[in-house]
mmCIF file of C-alpha atoms in Angstrom:
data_model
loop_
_atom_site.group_PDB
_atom_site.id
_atom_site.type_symbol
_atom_site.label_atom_id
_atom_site.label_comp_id
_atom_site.label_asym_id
_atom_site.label_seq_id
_atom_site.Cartn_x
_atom_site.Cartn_y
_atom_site.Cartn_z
ATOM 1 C CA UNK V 806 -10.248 58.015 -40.340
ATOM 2 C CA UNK V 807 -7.674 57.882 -37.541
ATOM 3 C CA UNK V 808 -8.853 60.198 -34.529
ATOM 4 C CA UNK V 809 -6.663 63.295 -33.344
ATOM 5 C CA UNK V 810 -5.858 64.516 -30.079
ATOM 6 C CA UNK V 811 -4.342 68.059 -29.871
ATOM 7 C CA UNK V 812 -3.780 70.554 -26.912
ATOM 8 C CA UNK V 813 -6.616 73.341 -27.185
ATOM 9 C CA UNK V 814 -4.637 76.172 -26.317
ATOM 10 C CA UNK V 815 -1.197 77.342 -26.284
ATOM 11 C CA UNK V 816 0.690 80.811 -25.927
ATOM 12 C CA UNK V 817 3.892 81.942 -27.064
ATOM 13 C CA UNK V 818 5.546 85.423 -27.281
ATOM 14 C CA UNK V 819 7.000 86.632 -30.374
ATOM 15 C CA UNK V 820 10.220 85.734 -31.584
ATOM 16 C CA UNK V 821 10.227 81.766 -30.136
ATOM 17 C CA UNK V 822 9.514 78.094 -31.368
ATOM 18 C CA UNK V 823 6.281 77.030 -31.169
ATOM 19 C CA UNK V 824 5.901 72.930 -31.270
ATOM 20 C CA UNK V 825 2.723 71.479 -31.484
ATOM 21 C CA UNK V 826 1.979 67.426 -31.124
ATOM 22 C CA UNK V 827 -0.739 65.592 -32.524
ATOM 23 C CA UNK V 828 -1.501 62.378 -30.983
ATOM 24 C CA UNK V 829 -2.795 59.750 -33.612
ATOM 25 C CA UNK V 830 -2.615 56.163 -31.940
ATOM 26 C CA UNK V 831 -4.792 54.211 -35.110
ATOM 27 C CA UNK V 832 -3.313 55.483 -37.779
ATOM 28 C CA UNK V 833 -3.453 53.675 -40.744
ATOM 29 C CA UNK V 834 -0.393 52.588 -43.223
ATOM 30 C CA UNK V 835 -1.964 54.838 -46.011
ATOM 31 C CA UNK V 836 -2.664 57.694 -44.025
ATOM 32 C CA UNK V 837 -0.800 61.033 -44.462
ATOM 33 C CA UNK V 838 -0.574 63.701 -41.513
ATOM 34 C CA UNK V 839 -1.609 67.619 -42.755
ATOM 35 C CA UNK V 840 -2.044 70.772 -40.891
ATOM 36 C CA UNK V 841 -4.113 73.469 -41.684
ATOM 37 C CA UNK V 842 -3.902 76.850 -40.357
ATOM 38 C CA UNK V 843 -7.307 79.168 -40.007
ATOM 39 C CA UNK V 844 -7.592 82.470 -38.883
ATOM 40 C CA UNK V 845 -11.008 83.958 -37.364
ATOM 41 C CA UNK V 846 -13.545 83.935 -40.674
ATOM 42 C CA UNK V 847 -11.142 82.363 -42.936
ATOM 43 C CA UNK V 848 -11.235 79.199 -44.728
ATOM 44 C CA UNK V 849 -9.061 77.057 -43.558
ATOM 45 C CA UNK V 850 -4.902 77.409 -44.945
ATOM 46 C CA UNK V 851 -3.094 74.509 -46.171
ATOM 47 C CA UNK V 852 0.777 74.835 -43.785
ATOM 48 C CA UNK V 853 2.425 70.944 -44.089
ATOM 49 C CA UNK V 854 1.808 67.332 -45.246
ATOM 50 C CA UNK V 855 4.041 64.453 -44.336
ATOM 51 C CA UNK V 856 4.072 60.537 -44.207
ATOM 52 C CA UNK V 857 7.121 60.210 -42.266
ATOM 53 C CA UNK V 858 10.251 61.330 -40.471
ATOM 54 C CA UNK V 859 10.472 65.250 -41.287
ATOM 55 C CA UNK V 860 9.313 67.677 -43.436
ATOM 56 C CA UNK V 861 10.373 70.903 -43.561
ATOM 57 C CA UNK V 862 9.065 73.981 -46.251
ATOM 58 C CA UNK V 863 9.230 77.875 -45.947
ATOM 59 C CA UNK V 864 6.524 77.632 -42.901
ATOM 60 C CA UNK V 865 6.776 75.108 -40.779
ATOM 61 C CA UNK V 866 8.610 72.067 -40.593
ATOM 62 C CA UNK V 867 7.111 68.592 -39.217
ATOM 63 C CA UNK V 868 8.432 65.700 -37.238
ATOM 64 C CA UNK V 869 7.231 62.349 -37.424
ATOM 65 C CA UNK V 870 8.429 59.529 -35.555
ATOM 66 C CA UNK V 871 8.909 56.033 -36.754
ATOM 67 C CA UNK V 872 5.850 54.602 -35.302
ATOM 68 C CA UNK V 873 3.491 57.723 -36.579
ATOM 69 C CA UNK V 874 1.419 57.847 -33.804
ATOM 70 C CA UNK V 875 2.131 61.291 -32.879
ATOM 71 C CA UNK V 876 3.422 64.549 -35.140
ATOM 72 C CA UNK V 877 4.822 67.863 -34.146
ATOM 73 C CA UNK V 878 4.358 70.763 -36.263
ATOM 74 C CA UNK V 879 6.924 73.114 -35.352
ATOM 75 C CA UNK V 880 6.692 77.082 -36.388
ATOM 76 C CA UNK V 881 10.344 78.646 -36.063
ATOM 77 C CA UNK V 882 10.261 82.182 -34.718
ATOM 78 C CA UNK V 883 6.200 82.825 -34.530
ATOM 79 C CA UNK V 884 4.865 86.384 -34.864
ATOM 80 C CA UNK V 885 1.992 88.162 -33.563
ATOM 81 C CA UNK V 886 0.209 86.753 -37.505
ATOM 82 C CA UNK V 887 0.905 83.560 -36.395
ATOM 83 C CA UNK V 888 -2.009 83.807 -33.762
ATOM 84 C CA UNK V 889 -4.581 81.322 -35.513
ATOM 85 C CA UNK V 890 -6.142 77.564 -35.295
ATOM 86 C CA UNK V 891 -3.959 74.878 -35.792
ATOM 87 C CA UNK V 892 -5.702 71.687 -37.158
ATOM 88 C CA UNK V 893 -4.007 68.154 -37.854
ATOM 89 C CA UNK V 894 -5.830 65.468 -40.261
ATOM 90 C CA UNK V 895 -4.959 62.566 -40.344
ATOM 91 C CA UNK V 896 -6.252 60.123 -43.449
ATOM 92 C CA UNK V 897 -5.605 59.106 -47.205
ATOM 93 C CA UNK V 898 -9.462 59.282 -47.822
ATOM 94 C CA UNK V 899 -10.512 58.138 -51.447
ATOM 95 C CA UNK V 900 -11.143 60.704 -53.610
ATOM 96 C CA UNK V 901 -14.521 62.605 -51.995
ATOM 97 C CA UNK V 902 -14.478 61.051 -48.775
ATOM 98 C CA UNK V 903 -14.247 63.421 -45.916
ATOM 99 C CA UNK V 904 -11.655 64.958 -43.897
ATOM 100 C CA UNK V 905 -12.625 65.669 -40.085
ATOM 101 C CA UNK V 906 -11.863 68.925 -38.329
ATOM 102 C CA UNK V 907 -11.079 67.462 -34.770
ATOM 103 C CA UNK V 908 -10.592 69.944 -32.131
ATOM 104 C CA UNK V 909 -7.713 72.274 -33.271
ATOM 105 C CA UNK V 910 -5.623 74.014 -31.095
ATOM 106 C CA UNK V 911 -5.548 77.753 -30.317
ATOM 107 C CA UNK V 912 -2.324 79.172 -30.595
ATOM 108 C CA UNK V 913 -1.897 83.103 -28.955
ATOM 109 C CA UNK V 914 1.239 85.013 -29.891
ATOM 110 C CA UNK V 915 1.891 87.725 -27.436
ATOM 111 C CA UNK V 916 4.517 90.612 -28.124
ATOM 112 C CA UNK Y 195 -3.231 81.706 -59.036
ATOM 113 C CA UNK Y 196 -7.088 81.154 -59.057
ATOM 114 C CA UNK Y 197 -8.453 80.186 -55.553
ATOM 115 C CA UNK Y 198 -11.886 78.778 -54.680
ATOM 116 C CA UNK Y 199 -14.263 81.466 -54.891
ATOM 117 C CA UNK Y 200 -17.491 81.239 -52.802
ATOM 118 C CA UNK Y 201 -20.617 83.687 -53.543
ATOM 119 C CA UNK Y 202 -21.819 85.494 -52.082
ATOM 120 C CA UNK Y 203 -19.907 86.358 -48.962
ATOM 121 C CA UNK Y 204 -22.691 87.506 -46.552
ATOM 122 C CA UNK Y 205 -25.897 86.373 -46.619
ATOM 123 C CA UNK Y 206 -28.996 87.767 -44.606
ATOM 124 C CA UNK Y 207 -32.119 85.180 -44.082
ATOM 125 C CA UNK Y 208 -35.268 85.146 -42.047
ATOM 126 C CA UNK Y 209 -36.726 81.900 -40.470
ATOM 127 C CA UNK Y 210 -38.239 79.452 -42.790
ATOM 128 C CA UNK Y 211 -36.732 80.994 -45.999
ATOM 129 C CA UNK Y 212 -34.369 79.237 -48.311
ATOM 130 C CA UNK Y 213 -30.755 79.948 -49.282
ATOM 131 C CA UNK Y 214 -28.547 78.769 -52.207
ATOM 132 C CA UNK Y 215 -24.599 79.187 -51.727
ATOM 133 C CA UNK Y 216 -22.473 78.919 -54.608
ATOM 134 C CA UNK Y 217 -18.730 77.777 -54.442
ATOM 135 C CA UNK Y 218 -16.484 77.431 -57.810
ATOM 136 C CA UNK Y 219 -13.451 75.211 -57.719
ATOM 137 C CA UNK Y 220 -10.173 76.016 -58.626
ATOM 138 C CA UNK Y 221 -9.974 74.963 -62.176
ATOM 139 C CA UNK Y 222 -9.210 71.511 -62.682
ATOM 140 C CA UNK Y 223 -10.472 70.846 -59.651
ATOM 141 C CA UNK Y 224 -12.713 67.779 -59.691
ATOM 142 C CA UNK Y 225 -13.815 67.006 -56.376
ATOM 143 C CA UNK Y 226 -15.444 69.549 -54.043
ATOM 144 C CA UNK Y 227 -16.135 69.726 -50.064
ATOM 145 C CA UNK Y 228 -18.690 71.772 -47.989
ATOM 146 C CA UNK Y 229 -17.635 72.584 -44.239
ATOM 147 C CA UNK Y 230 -19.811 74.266 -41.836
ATOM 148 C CA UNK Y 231 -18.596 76.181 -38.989
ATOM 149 C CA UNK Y 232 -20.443 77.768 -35.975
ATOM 150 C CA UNK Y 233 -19.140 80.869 -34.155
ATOM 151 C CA UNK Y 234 -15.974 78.643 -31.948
ATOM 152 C CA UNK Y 235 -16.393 75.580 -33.057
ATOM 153 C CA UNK Y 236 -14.207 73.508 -35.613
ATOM 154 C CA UNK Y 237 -15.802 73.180 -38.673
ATOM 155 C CA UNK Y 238 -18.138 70.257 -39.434
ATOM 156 C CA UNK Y 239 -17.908 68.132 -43.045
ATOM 157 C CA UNK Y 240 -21.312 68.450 -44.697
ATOM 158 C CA UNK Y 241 -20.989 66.761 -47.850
ATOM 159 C CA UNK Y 242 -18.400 66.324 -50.732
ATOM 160 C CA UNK Y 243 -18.480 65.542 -54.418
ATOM 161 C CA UNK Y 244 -16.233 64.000 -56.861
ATOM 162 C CA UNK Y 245 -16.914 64.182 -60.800
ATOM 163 C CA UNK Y 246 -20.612 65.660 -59.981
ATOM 164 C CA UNK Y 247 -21.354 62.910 -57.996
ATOM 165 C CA UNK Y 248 -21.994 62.721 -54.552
ATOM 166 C CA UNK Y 249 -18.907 60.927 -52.743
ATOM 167 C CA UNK Y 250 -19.500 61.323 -49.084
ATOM 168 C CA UNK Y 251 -22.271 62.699 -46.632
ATOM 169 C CA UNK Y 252 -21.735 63.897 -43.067
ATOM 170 C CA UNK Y 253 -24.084 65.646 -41.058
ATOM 171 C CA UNK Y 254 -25.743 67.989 -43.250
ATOM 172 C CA UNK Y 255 -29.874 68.326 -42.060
ATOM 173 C CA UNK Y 256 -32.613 66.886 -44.733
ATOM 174 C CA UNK Y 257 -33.581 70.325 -45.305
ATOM 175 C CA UNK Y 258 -30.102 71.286 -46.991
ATOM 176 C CA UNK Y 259 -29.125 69.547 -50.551
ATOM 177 C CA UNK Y 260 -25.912 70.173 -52.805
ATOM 178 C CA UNK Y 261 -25.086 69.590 -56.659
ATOM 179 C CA UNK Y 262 -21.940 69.678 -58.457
ATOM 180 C CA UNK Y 263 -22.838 70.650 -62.040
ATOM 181 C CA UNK Y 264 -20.999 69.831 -65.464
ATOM 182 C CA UNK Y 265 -18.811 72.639 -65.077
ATOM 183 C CA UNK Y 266 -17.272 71.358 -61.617
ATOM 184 C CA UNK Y 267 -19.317 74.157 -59.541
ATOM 185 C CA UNK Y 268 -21.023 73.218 -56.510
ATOM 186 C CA UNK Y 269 -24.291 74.900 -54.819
ATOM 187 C CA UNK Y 270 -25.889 74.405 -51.581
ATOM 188 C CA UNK Y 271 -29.272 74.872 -51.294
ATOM 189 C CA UNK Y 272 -30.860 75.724 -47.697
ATOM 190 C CA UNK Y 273 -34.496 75.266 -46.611
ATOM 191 C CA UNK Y 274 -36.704 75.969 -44.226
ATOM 192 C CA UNK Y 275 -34.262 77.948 -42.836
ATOM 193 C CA UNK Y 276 -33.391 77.859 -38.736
ATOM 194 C CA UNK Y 277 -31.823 80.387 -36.316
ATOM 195 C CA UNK Y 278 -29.095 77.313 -35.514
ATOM 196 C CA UNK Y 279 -28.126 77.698 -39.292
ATOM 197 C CA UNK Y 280 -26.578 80.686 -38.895
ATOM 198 C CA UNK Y 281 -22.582 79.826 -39.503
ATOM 199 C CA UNK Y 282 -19.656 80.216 -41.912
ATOM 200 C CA UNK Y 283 -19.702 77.811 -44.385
ATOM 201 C CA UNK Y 284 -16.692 76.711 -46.578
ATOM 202 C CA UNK Y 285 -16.378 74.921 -50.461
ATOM 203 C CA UNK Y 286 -13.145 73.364 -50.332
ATOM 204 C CA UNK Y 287 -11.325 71.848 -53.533
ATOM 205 C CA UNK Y 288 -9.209 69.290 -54.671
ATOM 206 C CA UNK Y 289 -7.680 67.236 -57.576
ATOM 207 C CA UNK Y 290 -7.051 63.677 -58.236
ATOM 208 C CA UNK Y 291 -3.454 64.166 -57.972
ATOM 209 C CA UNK Y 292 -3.594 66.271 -54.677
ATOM 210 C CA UNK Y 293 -6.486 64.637 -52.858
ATOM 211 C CA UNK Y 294 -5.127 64.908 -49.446
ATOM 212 C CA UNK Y 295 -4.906 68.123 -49.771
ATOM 213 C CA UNK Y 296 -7.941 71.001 -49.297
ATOM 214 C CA UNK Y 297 -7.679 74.417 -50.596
ATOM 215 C CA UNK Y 298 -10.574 76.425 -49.321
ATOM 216 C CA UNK Y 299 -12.641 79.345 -50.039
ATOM 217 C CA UNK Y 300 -13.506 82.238 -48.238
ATOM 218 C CA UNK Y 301 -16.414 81.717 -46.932
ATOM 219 C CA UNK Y 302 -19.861 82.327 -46.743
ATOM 220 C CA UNK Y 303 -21.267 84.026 -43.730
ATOM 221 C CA UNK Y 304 -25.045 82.766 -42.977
ATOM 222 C CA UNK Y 305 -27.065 84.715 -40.958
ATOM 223 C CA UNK Y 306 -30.710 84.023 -40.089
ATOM 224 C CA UNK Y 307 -32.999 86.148 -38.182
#
């Protein structure tokens, strides 16, 4: 499974853009980039999935360049409930296999 | 819709006792994931299962085992208990048609004395 590299912290106030990259040099041609989103003793919450160039839904949209080695998961206009773990996976694992946490990154939302 | 639903949600142990932890896909749901997470820290793939057999194994201790059972429910059982296994601990699910994609449980919270 292709390794991640994301910042470990980041603050924002309320009301901006928050963009955050994920570095993934070795990923593979069947691998798929998702984010999860976990708040303090929570199971981790399903936010995005792409392959390539953008996806956007009612959360979050995310940009992937042509070469995939990197993603940004941008969150328009964050909120104080925004304030969570951001985790991107990288991998098309068969059926079972696992999916690694990496380091996530911290994201504060101040008013 | 129906989530994945993880029993119970606390959980109180002394040293050297067992624990079993019980997660229950979302139905349909064929392939299931356990996750454990220390207080900070990101959380760690034990072991998953697809179609009650065991698919992949990460670092989950000799004293721990796990079943998926006809009915696509999953239990992790906990021995010899250790102050180090105190944790959160997530069941995740998934289906063939979404495998990349993990819907998670609550939670149960470990604590041993």
């Amino acid at each position: 499974l292709a390794k991640t590299t994301q910042p470990i912290s980041m603050d924002s106030y309320e009301g901006q853009e928050v963009n955050i990259t994920c570095s993934h040099n070795n990923i593979a041609t069947n691998d798929y980039i998702t984010w999860y989103q976990q708040f303090p003793s929570q199971g981790p919450r399903f936010i995005i999935q792409g392959y390539k160039t953008k996806v956007t839904n009612e959360v979050a949209s995310l940009f992937i360049p042509a070469d995939r080695k990197s993603s940004t998961l941008s969150l328009p206009r964050v909120s104080l409930s925004d304030t969570a773990v951001y985790y991107c996976l990288v991998g098309d694992p068969p059926r079972g296999q696992n999916f690694v946490f990496g380091p996530g990154t911290r994201l504060s939302v101040l008013p | 819709a129906a989530g994945v639903i993880q029993s119970p949600r606390h959980l109180i142990k002394e040293k050297r006792e067992t624990a079993t932890l019980k997660c229950y896909p979302i139905p349909r749901h064929d392939t299931v994931y356990w996750y454990q997470q220390g207080p900070g820290q990101d959380p760690q793939f034990l072991i998953s299962f697809y179609e009650k057999m065991q698919s992949d194994k990460g670092s989950i201790p000799d004293r721990f085992s796990a079943q998926q059972f006809s009915d696509y429910h999953s239990e992790l059982n906990m021995s010899s208990l250790e102050l180090g296994d105190s944790a959160l601990y997530f069941c995740a699910s998934t289906s063939g048609q979404g495998a990349r994609k993990l819907f998670f449980g609550s939670g149960t919270q470990l604590s041993v004395l």
